[in-house]
Amino acid sequence: MIIDLSGVAYMDTAVVGHLFRIVEGIALLGCKAVLTGIRAEIANTMIEMGITITEKVTTKGTLQQALEDYGL
């Protein structure tokens, strides 16, 4: 599942927490999540919350990069 965050300017800690619960649910179903377009502010929020995404999520700079990687 590709989740594009490029249009998201701000996410509070509650929203970031919900997002990663969704990612964990996707992983339980045997799928992998791809996050694209993460802005610096959102990355800072994730770091402050202690969320590590390297094991559960693939990240790409842009939606276009993710689509190209998956042949779409």
CSV table of C-alpha atoms in Angstrom, one decimal:
chain,number,residue,atom,x,y,z
A,1,MET,CA,0.0,0.0,0.0
A,2,ILE,CA,1.4,3.4,-1.0
A,3,ILE,CA,0.6,6.2,1.4
A,4,ASP,CA,1.4,9.6,0.0
A,5,LEU,CA,2.0,12.4,2.5
A,6,SER,CA,3.2,15.1,0.2
A,7,GLY,CA,0.1,17.2,0.6
A,8,VAL,CA,0.2,16.9,4.4
A,9,ALA,CA,1.8,20.0,5.9
A,10,TYR,CA,1.4,19.0,9.6
A,11,MET,CA,0.5,16.0,11.6
A,12,ASP,CA,0.1,16.0,15.4
A,13,THR,CA,1.2,13.2,17.5
A,14,ALA,CA,-2.2,11.5,17.6
A,15,VAL,CA,-2.4,11.4,13.9
A,16,VAL,CA,1.1,10.0,13.5
A,17,GLY,CA,0.2,7.3,16.1
A,18,HIS,CA,-2.9,6.3,14.2
A,19,LEU,CA,-1.0,6.2,10.9
A,20,PHE,CA,1.5,3.8,12.4
A,21,ARG,CA,-1.2,1.6,13.9
A,22,ILE,CA,-2.6,1.4,10.3
A,23,VAL,CA,0.9,0.4,9.1
A,24,GLU,CA,1.1,-2.3,11.7
A,25,GLY,CA,-2.3,-3.6,10.7
A,26,ILE,CA,-1.2,-3.8,7.1
A,27,ALA,CA,1.9,-5.7,8.1
A,28,LEU,CA,-0.3,-8.2,10.0
A,29,LEU,CA,-2.2,-8.9,6.8
A,30,GLY,CA,1.1,-9.7,5.0
A,31,CYS,CA,1.4,-6.4,3.1
A,32,LYS,CA,4.1,-3.8,3.2
A,33,ALA,CA,3.4,0.0,3.4
A,34,VAL,CA,5.3,2.5,1.4
A,35,LEU,CA,5.3,6.1,2.6
A,36,THR,CA,6.1,8.9,0.2
A,37,GLY,CA,6.5,12.7,0.5
A,38,ILE,CA,7.3,12.8,4.2
A,39,ARG,CA,8.1,16.5,5.1
A,40,ALA,CA,10.7,17.5,7.7
A,41,GLU,CA,8.1,18.6,10.2
A,42,ILE,CA,6.4,15.2,10.1
A,43,ALA,CA,9.8,13.4,10.3
A,44,ASN,CA,10.6,15.4,13.4
A,45,THR,CA,7.3,14.5,15.0
A,46,MET,CA,8.0,10.8,14.3
A,47,ILE,CA,11.5,11.1,15.9
A,48,GLU,CA,10.1,12.9,18.9
A,49,MET,CA,7.6,10.1,19.4
A,50,GLY,CA,10.3,7.4,19.1
A,51,ILE,CA,8.7,5.8,16.1
A,52,THR,CA,11.1,3.7,14.0
A,53,ILE,CA,9.8,2.9,10.6
A,54,THR,CA,12.7,1.1,9.0
A,55,GLU,CA,11.5,-2.4,9.7
A,56,LYS,CA,7.8,-1.9,8.8
A,57,VAL,CA,7.8,0.7,6.1
A,58,THR,CA,9.6,1.5,2.9
A,59,THR,CA,10.1,5.2,2.3
A,60,LYS,CA,10.4,7.1,-1.0
A,61,GLY,CA,10.9,10.8,-1.6
A,62,THR,CA,8.0,11.2,-4.0
A,63,LEU,CA,5.0,9.3,-5.2
A,64,GLN,CA,6.4,9.1,-8.7
A,65,GLN,CA,9.5,7.2,-7.3
A,66,ALA,CA,7.3,4.7,-5.6
A,67,LEU,CA,5.1,4.2,-8.7
A,68,GLU,CA,8.2,3.7,-10.9
A,69,ASP,CA,9.7,1.2,-8.5
A,70,TYR,CA,6.6,-0.9,-8.7
A,71,GLY,CA,6.1,-0.6,-12.4
A,72,LEU,CA,3.0,1.5,-12.2
